[in-house]
Coordinates of C-alpha atoms in Angstrom, one line a residue:
X265 CA 10.8 47.9 38.9
X266 CA 10.7 45.8 42.1
X267 CA 14.4 45.9 42.8
X268 CA 16.4 46.9 45.9
X269 CA 19.8 48.6 45.5
X270 CA 22.4 47.8 48.1
X271 CA 25.2 50.3 48.1
X272 CA 28.7 49.5 49.6
X273 CA 27.9 45.8 49.4
X274 CA 30.6 43.3 48.5
X275 CA 29.6 40.1 46.6
X276 CA 31.3 37.3 48.5
X277 CA 30.0 34.4 46.4
X278 CA 27.9 33.5 43.4
X279 CA 25.8 30.4 44.1
X280 CA 25.5 28.3 40.9
X281 CA 24.0 24.8 41.2
X282 CA 24.0 22.4 38.2
X283 CA 24.9 25.3 35.9
X284 CA 22.0 27.5 37.1
X285 CA 22.4 30.7 39.0
X286 CA 20.7 30.5 42.4
X287 CA 21.8 33.6 44.3
X288 CA 24.5 35.8 45.7
X289 CA 26.1 35.9 49.1
X290 CA 27.0 39.5 50.0
X291 CA 28.5 41.5 52.8
X292 CA 27.6 45.0 53.7
X293 CA 29.6 46.2 56.7
X294 CA 29.2 43.6 59.3
X295 CA 25.9 42.3 57.8
X296 CA 25.9 39.1 55.7
X297 CA 23.0 38.3 53.4
X298 CA 22.0 35.7 50.8
X299 CA 19.8 36.9 48.0
X300 CA 18.1 34.4 45.7
X301 CA 17.6 35.2 42.1
X302 CA 16.8 33.8 38.7
X303 CA 19.2 35.8 36.7
X304 CA 22.4 37.7 37.3
X305 CA 24.5 40.2 35.3
X306 CA 28.0 40.4 36.6
X307 CA 29.5 43.7 35.6
X308 CA 32.4 43.9 38.0
X309 CA 35.2 45.1 35.8
X310 CA 38.4 43.3 35.3
X311 CA 41.4 42.8 37.6
X312 CA 43.5 45.8 36.7
X313 CA 43.7 46.8 40.4
X314 CA 45.0 43.4 41.5
X315 CA 48.7 43.9 41.3
X316 CA 49.5 40.2 42.3
X317 CA 47.3 38.9 39.5
X318 CA 48.9 41.4 37.0
X319 CA 52.3 40.1 38.1
X320 CA 51.4 36.6 36.9
X321 CA 51.3 37.9 33.4
X322 CA 53.6 41.0 33.5
X323 CA 56.1 40.1 36.2
X324 CA 57.6 42.7 38.6
X325 CA 56.9 45.5 36.1
X326 CA 53.3 45.5 37.4
X327 CA 54.5 47.1 40.6
X328 CA 55.1 50.3 38.6
X329 CA 51.7 50.4 36.8
X330 CA 49.5 53.4 37.4
X331 CA 45.9 52.1 37.6
X332 CA 43.5 54.3 35.7
X333 CA 40.5 53.8 37.8
X334 CA 39.2 52.3 41.0
X335 CA 41.1 50.1 43.4
X336 CA 38.0 47.9 43.6
X337 CA 38.5 46.2 40.2
X338 CA 40.4 43.4 42.0
X339 CA 39.0 40.5 39.9
X340 CA 37.4 38.7 42.8
X341 CA 34.1 38.0 40.9
X342 CA 36.0 37.2 37.7
X343 CA 38.0 34.6 39.7
X344 CA 34.8 33.2 41.2
X345 CA 33.2 32.8 37.8
X346 CA 36.3 31.1 36.4
X347 CA 36.4 28.8 39.3
X348 CA 32.8 27.9 38.8
X349 CA 33.4 27.0 35.1
X350 CA 33.0 30.2 33.1
X351 CA 35.1 30.2 30.0
X352 CA 38.0 32.6 29.9
X353 CA 38.4 34.5 26.6
X354 CA 40.9 37.0 25.3
X355 CA 44.6 37.4 26.1
X356 CA 45.3 38.1 29.8
X357 CA 48.2 40.2 28.8
X358 CA 46.1 42.5 26.6
X359 CA 44.8 45.7 28.0
X360 CA 43.8 49.3 27.0
X361 CA 46.7 51.6 27.9
X362 CA 47.1 55.3 27.7
X363 CA 49.8 57.7 28.7
X364 CA 49.2 59.1 32.2
X365 CA 51.2 61.4 34.3
X366 CA 53.8 59.3 36.3
X367 CA 53.1 61.5 39.3
X368 CA 49.5 60.4 39.4
X369 CA 48.4 58.4 42.4
X370 CA 48.7 54.6 42.1
X371 CA 44.9 54.3 41.6
X372 CA 42.4 56.8 40.1
X373 CA 45.0 58.4 37.9
X374 CA 42.5 58.9 35.1
X375 CA 42.7 62.4 33.6
X376 CA 42.6 62.0 29.8
X377 CA 43.4 64.9 27.5
X378 CA 41.3 65.2 24.4
X379 CA 42.4 66.3 20.9
X380 CA 42.0 70.0 21.7
X381 CA 44.4 71.5 24.3
X382 CA 41.6 73.4 26.0
X383 CA 39.5 70.3 26.6
X384 CA 40.1 67.4 29.0
X385 CA 38.1 64.6 30.5
X386 CA 38.4 63.6 34.1
X387 CA 37.4 59.9 34.1
X388 CA 36.4 60.2 37.8
X389 CA 33.5 62.3 36.7
X390 CA 30.3 60.6 35.4
X391 CA 29.6 63.0 32.7
X392 CA 31.8 61.5 30.0
X393 CA 34.2 63.0 27.5
X394 CA 33.5 66.4 25.9
X395 CA 32.2 66.4 22.4
X396 CA 34.7 68.0 20.0

């Protein structure tokens, strides 16, 4: 398909000029790189792992949240897009919540029990939920 995948790369900036995407600045370890492009799809998750951002909407209660997923959903790209003029939609206090074991680690506490007692889905696995 003519693409190169860069693992463990962190997008530092989205370059948008006159409303047009031009490229991304990224960092991979100590290496910095600028990649030009005609199109970009930003699928970077939300900001559920950014406790300080959550506190803006939820106050100190956010300190006690168990984050069901990766600590990398820090909202950095979302903030960049908003700063560059993307339109925010939805309610920043809205979220998808489920009951998790309070003893779960702060991040990646995502084991979800299905309707049957003998079936569960560990969200950390890429296989998805079992079919009932």
